[in-house]
PDB file of C-alpha atoms and ligand atoms in Angstrom:
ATOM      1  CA  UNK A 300      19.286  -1.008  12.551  1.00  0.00           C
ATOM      2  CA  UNK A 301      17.479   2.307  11.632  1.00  0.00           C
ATOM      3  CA  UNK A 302      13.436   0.877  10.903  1.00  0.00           C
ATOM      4  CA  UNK A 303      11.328   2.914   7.727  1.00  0.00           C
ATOM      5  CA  UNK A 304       8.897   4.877   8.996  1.00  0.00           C
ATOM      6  CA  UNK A 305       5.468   3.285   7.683  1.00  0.00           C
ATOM      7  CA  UNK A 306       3.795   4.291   4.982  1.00  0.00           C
ATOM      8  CA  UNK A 307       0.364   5.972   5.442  1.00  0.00           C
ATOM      9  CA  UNK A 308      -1.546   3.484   3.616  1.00  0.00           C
ATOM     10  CA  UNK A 309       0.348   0.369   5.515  1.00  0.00           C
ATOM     11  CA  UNK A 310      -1.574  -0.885   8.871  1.00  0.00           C
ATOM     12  CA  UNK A 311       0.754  -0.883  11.903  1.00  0.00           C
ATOM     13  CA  UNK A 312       1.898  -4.371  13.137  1.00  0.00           C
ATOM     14  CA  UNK A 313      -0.327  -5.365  15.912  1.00  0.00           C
ATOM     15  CA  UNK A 314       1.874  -6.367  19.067  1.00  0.00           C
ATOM     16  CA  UNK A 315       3.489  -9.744  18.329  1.00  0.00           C
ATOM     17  CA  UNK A 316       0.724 -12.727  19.111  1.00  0.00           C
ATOM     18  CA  UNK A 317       2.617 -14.719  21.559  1.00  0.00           C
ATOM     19  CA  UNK A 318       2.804 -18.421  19.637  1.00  0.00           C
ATOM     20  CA  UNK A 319       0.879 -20.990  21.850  1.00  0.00           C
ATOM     21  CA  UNK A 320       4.615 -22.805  21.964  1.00  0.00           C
ATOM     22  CA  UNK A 321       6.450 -19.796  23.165  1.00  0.00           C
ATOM     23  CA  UNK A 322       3.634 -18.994  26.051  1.00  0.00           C
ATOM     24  CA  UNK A 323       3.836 -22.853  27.057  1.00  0.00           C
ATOM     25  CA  UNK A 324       7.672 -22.455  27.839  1.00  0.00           C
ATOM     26  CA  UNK A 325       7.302 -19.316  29.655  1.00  0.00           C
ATOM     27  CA  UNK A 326       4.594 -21.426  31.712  1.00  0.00           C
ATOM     28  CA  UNK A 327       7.296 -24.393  31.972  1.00  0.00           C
ATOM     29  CA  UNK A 328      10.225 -22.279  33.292  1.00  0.00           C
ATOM     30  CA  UNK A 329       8.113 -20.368  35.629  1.00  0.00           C
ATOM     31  CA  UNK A 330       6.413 -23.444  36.805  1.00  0.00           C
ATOM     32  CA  UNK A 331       9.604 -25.621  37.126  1.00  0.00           C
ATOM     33  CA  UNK A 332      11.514 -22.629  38.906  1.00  0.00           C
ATOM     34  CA  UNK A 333       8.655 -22.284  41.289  1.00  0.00           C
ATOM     35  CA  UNK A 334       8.701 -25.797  42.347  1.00  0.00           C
ATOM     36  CA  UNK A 335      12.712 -26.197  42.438  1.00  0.00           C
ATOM     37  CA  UNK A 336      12.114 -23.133  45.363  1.00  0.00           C
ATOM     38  CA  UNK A 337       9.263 -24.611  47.093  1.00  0.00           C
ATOM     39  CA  UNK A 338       9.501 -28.396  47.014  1.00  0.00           C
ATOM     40  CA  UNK A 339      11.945 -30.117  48.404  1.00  0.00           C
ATOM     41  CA  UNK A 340      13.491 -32.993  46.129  1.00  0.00           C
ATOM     42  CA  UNK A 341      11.378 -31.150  43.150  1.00  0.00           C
ATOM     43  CA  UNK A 342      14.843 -29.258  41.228  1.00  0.00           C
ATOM     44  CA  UNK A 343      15.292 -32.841  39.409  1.00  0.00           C
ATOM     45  CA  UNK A 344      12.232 -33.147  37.759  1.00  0.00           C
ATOM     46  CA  UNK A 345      11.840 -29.196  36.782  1.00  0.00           C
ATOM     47  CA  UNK A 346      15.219 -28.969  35.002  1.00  0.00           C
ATOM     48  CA  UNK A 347      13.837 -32.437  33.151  1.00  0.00           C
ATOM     49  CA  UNK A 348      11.055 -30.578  32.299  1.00  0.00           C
ATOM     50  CA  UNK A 349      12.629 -27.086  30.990  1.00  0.00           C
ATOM     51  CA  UNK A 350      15.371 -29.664  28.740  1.00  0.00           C
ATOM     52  CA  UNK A 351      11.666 -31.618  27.563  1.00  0.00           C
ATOM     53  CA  UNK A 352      10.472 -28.067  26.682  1.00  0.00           C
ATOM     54  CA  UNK A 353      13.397 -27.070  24.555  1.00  0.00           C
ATOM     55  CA  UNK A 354      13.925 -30.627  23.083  1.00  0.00           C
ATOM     56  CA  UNK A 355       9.984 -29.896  21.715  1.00  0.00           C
ATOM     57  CA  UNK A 356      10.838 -26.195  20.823  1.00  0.00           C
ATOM     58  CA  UNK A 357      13.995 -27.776  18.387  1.00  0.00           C
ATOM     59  CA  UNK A 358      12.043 -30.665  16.967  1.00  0.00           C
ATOM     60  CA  UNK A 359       9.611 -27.984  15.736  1.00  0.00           C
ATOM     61  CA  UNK A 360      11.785 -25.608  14.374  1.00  0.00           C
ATOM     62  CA  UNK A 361      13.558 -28.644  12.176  1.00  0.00           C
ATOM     63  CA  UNK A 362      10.385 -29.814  10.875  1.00  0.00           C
ATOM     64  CA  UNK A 363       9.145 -27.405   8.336  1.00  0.00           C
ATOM     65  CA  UNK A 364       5.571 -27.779   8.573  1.00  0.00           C
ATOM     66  CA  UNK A 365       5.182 -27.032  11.517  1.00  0.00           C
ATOM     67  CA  UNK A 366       2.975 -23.868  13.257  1.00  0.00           C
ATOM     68  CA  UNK A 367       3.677 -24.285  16.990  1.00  0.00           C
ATOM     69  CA  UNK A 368       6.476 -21.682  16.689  1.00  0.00           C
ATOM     70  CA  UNK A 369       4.343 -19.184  14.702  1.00  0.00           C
ATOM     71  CA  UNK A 370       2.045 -18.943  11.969  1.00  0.00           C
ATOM     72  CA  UNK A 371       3.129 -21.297   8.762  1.00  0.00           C
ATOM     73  CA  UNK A 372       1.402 -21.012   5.750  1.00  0.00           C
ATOM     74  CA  UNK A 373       1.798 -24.576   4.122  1.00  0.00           C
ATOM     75  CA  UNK A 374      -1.462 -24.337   2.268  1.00  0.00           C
ATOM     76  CA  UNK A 375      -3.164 -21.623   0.479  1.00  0.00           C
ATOM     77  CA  UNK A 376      -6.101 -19.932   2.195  1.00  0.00           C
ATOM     78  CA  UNK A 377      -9.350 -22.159   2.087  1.00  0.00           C
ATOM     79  CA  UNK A 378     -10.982 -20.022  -0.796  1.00  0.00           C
ATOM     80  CA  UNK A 379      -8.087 -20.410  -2.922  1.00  0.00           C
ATOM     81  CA  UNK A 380      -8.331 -23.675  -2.678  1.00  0.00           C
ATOM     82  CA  UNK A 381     -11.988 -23.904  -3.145  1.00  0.00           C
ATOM     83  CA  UNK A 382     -11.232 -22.335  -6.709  1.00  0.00           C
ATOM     84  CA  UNK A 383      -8.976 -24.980  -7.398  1.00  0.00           C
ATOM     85  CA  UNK A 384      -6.040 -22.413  -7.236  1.00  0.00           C
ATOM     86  CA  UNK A 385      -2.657 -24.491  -6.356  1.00  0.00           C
ATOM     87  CA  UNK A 386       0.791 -22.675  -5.860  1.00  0.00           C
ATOM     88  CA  UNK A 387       4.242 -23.225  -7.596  1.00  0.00           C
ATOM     89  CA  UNK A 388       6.898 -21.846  -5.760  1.00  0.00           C
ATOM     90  CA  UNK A 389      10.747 -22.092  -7.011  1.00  0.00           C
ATOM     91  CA  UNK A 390      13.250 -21.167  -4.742  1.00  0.00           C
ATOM     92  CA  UNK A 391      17.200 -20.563  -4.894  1.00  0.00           C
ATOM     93  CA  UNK A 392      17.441 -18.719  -7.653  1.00  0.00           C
ATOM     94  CA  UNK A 393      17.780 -17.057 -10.393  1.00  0.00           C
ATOM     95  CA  UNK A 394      20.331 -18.903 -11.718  1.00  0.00           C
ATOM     96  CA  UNK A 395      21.663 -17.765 -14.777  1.00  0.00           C
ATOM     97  CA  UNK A 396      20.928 -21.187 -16.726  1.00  0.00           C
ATOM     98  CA  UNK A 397      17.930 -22.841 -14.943  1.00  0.00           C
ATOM     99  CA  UNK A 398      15.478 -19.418 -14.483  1.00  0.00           C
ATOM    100  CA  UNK A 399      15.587 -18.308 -18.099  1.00  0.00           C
ATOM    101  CA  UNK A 400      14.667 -22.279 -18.775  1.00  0.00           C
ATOM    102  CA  UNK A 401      12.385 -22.037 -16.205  1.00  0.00           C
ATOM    103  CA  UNK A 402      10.255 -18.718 -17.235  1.00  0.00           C
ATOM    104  CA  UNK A 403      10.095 -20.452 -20.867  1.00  0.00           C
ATOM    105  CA  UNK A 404       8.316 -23.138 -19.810  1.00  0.00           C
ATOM    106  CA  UNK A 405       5.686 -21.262 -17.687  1.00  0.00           C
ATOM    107  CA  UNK A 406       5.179 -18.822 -20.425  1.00  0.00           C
ATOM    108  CA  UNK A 407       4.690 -21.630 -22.480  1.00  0.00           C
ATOM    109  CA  UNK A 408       1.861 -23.088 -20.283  1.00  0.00           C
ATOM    110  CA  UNK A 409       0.676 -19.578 -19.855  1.00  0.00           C
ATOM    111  CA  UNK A 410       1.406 -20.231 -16.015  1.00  0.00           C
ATOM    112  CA  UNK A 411       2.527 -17.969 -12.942  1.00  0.00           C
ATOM    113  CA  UNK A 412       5.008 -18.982 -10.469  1.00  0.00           C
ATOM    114  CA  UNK A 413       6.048 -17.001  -7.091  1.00  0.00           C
ATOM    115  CA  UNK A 414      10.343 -17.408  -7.041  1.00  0.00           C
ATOM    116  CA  UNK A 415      11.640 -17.340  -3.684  1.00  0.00           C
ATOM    117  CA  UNK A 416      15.065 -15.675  -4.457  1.00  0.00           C
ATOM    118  CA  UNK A 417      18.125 -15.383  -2.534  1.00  0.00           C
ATOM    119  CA  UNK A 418      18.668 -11.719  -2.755  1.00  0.00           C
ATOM    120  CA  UNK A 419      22.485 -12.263  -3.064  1.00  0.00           C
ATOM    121  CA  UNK A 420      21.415 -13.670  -5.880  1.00  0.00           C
ATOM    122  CA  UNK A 421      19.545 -11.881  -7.229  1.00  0.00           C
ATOM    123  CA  UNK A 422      21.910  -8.444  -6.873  1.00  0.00           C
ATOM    124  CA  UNK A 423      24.177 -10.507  -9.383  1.00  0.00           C
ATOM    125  CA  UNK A 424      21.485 -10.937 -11.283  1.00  0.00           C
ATOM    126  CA  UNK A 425      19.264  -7.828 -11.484  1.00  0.00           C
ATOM    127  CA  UNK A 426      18.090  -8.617 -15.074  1.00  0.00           C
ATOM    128  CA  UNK A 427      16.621 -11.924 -14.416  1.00  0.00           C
ATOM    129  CA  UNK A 428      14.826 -10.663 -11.775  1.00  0.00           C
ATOM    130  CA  UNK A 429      13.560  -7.943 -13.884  1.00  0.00           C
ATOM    131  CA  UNK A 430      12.253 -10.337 -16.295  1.00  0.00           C
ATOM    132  CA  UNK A 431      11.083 -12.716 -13.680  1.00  0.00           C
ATOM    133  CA  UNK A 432       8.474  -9.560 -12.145  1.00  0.00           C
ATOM    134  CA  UNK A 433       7.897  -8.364 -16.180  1.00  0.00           C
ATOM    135  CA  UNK A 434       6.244 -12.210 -17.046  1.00  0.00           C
ATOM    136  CA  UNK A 435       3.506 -11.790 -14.050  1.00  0.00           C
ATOM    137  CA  UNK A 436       5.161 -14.004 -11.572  1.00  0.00           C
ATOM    138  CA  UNK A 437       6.108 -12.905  -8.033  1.00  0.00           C
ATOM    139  CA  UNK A 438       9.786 -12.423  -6.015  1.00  0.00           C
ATOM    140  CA  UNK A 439       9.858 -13.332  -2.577  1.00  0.00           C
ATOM    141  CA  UNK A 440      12.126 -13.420   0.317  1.00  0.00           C
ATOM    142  CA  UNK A 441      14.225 -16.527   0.546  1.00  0.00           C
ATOM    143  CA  UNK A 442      16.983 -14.557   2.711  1.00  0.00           C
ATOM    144  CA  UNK A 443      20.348 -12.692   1.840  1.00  0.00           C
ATOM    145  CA  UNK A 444      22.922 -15.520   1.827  1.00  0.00           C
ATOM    146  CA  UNK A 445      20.674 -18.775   2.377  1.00  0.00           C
ATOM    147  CA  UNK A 446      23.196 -19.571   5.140  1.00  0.00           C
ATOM    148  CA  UNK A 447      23.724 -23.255   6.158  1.00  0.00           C
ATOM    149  CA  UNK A 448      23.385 -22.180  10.390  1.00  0.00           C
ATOM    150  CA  UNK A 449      20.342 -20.270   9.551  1.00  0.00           C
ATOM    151  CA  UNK A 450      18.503 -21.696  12.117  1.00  0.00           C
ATOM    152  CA  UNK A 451      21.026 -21.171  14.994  1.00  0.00           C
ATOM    153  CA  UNK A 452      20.710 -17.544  14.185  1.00  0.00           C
ATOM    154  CA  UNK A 453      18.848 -15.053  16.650  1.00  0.00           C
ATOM    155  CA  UNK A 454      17.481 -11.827  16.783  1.00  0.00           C
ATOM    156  CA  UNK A 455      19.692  -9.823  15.150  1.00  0.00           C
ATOM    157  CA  UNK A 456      20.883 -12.306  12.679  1.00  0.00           C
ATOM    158  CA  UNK A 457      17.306 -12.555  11.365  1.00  0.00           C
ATOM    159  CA  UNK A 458      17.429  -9.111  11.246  1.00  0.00           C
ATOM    160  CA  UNK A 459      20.083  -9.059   9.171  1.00  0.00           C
ATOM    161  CA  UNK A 460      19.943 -11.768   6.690  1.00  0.00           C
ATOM    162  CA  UNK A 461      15.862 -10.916   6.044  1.00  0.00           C
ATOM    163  CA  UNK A 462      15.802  -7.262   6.457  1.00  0.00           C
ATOM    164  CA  UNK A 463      18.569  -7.103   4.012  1.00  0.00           C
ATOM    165  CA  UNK A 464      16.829  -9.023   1.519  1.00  0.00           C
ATOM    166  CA  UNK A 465      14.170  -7.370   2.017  1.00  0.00           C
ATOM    167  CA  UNK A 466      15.321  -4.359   1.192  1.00  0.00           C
ATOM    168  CA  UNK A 467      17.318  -5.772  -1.956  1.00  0.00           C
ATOM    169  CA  UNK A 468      14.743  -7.320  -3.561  1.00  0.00           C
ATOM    170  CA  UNK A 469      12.576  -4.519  -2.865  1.00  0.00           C
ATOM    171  CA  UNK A 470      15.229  -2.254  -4.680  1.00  0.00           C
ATOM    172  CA  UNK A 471      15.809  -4.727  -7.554  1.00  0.00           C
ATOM    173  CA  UNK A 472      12.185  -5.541  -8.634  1.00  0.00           C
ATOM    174  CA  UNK A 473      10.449  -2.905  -7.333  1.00  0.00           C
ATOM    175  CA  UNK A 474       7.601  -5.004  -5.191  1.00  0.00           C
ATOM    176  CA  UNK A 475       8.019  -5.114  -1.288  1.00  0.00           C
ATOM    177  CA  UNK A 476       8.184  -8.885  -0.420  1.00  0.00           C
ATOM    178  CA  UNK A 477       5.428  -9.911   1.753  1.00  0.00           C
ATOM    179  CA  UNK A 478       6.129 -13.708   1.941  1.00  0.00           C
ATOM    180  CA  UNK A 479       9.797 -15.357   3.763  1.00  0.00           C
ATOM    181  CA  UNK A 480      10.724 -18.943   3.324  1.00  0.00           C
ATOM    182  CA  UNK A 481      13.821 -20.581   5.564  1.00  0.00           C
ATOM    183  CA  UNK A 482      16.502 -21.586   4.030  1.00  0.00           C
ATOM    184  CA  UNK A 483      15.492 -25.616   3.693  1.00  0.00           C
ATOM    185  CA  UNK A 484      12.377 -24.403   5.708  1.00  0.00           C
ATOM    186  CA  UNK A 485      14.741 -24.779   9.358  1.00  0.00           C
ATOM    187  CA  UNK A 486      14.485 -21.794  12.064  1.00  0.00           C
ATOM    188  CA  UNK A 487      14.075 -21.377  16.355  1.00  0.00           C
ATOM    189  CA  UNK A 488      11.628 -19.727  18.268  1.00  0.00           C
ATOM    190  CA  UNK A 489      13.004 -16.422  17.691  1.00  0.00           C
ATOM    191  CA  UNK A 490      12.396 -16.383  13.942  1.00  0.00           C
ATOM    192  CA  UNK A 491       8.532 -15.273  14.409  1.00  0.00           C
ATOM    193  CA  UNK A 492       9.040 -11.503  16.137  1.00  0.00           C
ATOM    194  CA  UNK A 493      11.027 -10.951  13.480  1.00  0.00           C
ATOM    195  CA  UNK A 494       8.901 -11.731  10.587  1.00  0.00           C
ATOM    196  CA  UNK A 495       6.107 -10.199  12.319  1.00  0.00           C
ATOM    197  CA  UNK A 496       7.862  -7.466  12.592  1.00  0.00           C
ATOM    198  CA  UNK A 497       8.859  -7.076   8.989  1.00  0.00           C
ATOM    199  CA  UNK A 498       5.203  -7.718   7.839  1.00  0.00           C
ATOM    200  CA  UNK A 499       6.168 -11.279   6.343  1.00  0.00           C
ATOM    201  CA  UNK A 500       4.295 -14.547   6.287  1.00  0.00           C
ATOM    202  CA  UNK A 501       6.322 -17.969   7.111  1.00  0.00           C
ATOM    203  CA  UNK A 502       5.691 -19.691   3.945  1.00  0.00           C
ATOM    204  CA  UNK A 503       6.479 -23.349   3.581  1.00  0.00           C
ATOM    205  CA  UNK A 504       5.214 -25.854   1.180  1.00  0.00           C
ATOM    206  CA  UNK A 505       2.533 -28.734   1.261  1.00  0.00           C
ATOM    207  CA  UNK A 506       4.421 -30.959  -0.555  1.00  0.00           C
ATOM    208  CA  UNK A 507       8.353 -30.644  -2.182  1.00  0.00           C
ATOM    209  CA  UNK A 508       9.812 -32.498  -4.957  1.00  0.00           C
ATOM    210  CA  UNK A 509      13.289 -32.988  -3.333  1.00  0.00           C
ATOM    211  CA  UNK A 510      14.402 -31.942  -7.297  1.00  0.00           C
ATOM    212  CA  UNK A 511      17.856 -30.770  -5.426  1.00  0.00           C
ATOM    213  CA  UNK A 512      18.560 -34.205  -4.768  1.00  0.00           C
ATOM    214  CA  UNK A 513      17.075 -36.387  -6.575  1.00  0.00           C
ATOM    215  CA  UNK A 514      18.300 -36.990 -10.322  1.00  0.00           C
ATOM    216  CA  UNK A 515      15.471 -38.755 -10.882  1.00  0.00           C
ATOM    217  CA  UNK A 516      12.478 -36.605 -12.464  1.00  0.00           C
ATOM    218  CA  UNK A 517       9.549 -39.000 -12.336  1.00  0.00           C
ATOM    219  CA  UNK A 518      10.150 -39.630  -8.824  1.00  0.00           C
ATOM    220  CA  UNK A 519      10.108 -35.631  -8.559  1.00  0.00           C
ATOM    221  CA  UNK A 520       7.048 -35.310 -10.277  1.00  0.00           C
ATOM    222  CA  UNK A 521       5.484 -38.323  -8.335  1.00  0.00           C
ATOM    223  CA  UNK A 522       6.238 -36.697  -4.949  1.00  0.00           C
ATOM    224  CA  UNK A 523       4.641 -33.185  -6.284  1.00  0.00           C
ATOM    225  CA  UNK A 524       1.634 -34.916  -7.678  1.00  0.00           C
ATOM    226  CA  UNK A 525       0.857 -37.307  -5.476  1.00  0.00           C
ATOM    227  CA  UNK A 526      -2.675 -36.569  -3.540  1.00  0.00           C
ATOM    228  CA  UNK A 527      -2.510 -33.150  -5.526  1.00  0.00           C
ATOM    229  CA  UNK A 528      -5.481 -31.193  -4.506  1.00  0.00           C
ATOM    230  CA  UNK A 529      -6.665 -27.268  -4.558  1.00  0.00           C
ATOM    231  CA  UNK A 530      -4.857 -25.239  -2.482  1.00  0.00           C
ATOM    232  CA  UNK A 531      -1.502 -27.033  -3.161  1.00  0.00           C
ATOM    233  CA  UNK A 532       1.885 -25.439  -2.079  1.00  0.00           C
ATOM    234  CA  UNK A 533       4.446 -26.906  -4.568  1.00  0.00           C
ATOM    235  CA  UNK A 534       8.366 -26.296  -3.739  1.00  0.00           C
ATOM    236  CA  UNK A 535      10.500 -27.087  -7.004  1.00  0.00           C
ATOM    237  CA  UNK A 536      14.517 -25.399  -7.030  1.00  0.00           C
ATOM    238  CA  UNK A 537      15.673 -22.828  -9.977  1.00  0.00           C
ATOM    239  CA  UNK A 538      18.931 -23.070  -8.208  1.00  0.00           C
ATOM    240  CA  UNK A 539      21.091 -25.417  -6.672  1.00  0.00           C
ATOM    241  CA  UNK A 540      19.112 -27.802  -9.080  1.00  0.00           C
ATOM    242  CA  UNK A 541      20.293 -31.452  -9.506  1.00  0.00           C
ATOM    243  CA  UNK A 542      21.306 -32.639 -12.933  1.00  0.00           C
ATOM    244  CA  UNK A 543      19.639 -35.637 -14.634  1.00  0.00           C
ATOM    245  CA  UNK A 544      21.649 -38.476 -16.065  1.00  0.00           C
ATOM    246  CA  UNK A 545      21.530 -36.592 -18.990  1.00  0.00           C
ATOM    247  CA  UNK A 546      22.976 -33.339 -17.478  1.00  0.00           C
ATOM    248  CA  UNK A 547      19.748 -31.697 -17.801  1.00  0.00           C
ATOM    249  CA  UNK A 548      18.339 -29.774 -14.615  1.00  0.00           C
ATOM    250  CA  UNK A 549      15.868 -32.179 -13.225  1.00  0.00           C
ATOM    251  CA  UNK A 550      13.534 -29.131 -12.641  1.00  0.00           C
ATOM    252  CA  UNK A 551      13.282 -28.439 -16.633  1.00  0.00           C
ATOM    253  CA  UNK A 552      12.096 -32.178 -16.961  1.00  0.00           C
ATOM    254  CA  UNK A 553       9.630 -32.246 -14.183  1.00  0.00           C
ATOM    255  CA  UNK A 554       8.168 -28.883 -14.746  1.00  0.00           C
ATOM    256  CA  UNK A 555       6.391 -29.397 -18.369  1.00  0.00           C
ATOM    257  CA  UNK A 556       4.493 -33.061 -16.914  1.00  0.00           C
ATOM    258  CA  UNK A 557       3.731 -31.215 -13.420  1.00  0.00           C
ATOM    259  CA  UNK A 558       1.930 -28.331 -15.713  1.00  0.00           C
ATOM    260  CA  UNK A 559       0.531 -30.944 -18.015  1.00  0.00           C
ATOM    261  CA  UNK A 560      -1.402 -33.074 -14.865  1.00  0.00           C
ATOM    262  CA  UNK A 561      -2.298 -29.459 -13.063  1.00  0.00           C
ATOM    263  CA  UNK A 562      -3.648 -28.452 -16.361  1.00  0.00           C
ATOM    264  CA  UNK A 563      -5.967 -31.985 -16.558  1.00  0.00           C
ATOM    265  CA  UNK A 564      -7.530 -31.343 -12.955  1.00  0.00           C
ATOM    266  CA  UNK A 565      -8.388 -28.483 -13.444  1.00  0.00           C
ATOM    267  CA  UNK A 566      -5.965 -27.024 -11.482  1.00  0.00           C
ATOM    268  CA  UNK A 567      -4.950 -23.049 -11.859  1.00  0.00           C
ATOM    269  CA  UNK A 568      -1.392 -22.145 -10.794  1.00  0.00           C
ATOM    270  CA  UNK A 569      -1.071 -18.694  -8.805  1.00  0.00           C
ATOM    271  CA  UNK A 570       1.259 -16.367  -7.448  1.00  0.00           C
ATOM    272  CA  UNK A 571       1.515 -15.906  -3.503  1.00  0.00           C
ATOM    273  CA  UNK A 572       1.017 -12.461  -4.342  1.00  0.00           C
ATOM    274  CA  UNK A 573      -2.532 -13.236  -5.830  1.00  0.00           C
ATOM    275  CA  UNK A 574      -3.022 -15.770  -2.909  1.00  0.00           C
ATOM    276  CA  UNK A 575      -2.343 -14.249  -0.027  1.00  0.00           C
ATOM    277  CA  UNK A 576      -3.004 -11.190   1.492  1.00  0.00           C
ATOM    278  CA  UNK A 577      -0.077  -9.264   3.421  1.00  0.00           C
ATOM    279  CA  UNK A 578       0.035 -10.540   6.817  1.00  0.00           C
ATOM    280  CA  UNK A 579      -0.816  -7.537   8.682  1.00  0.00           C
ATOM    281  CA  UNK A 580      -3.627  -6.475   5.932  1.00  0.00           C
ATOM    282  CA  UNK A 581      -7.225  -5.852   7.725  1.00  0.00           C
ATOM    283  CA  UNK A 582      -9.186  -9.430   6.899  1.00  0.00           C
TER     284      UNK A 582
HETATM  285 ZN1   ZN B 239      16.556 -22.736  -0.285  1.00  0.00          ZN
END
């Protein structure tokens, strides 16, 4: 895939930091290959070692939170949170009948939101996205398809399903991207160059409401508010949302009280694009 040449006021990507996890298995196959050729009896317990390596490497790329495969931005930088600035992020969308619903309420509250879009999505949808950028809030990278083996993917797949979304989202609302969730947060080892490469933080969330699933709103907002502090990541869903008993997106019923409680601690939604800087920007 043909790469844009950089602009002249973006910095160059450094060389990609090695993650501590990725040098550790480089250490473990090098270590267990050396002593399956020198000690006798030793092949055993190095190939136990390289599978207790890659059983680590897996268990970190399905947990979401996790940093030992690269940088993971689960909270917002320490001076954000200092200022009592928390995050809502809404991912999925748009969604022709939830993000219109959605942007009402926040304009209501006078709140900004950061919507992690799928960018085939959003090409069906050009308008909303529009409208999305025109109210203040931000449009980030929440991949081309959202596929379901997103995290079996390599190289070039990550090329493809971010680099294309990048570029269509770009197109569509006229702001580079400079933030990349995983489809349900899941990726490998080789996610990282890739980002790093595309100038893109790994954002995931410090607490979800599970609003996808659960039909239940109060138990949404209870998992969202629960220990809610300053520098709060919050992941709701304008798409793919679940349906209250009523029928009623359970996002659209959770959103107004989750406003109402930031509101009374004196917490101050912002975008990621207020929050963070680009990931390559000078510090
Ligand atoms: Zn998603």
């Amino acid at each position: 895939m043909p790469t844009a040449p950089p602009s002249a006021t973006a910095p160059l990507p450094s060389p990609w930091p090695w993650p501590t996890a990725v040098g550790a298995t480089v250490g473990v196959h090098a270590a267990a290959a050396a002593a399956a050729a020198l000690l006798p009896g030793a092949a055993g317990w190095a190939a136990g070692a390289v599978v207790v390596n890659h059983l680590v490497l897996t268990g970190a790329g399905l947990w979401p939170r996790s940093a030992l495969l690269g940088p993971n931005v689960s909270r917002l930088p320490p001076a954000a949170a200092a200022r009592r600035e928390i995050a809502l992020t809404l991912d999925d969308g748009p969604d022709a009948e939830v993000t219109p619903a959605v942007l009402d309420l926040l304009a209501a509250a006078g709140v900004r939101a950061t919507f992690f879009c799928i960018a085939e999505r959003a090409r069906a949808q050009p308008a909303l996205v529009r409208r999305i950028v025109a109210a203040g809030h931000s449009v980030q990278n929440h991949s081309r398809h959202h596929r379901h083996d997103f995290s079996l993917l390599g190289p070039r797949g990550f090329e493809r399903e971010i680099g294309a979304a990048q570029a269509l989202l770009a197109d569509i609302s006229g702001v580079q991207p400079h933030c990349f969730r995983a489809p349900a947060g899941l990726r490998n080892p080789l996610l990282d160059p890739v980002l790093h490469r595309l100038g893109l933080h790994l954002v995931s969330w410090t607490r979800r409401g599970y609003d996808t699933r659960d039909a239940d709103a109060r138990r949404v907002l209870e998992r969202l508010t629960r220990g809610l502090a300053g520098g709060d990541l919050l992941l709701l869903h304008d798409g793919h949302a679940r349906r209250a008993t009523g029928g009623r997106p359970v996002v659209l019923e959770a959103l107004p009280p989750l406003l109402a409680r930031c509101r009374a601690a004196g917490l101050r939604p912002v975008t990621l694009a207020e929050a963070l800087p680009h990931r390559h920007a000078a510090s």
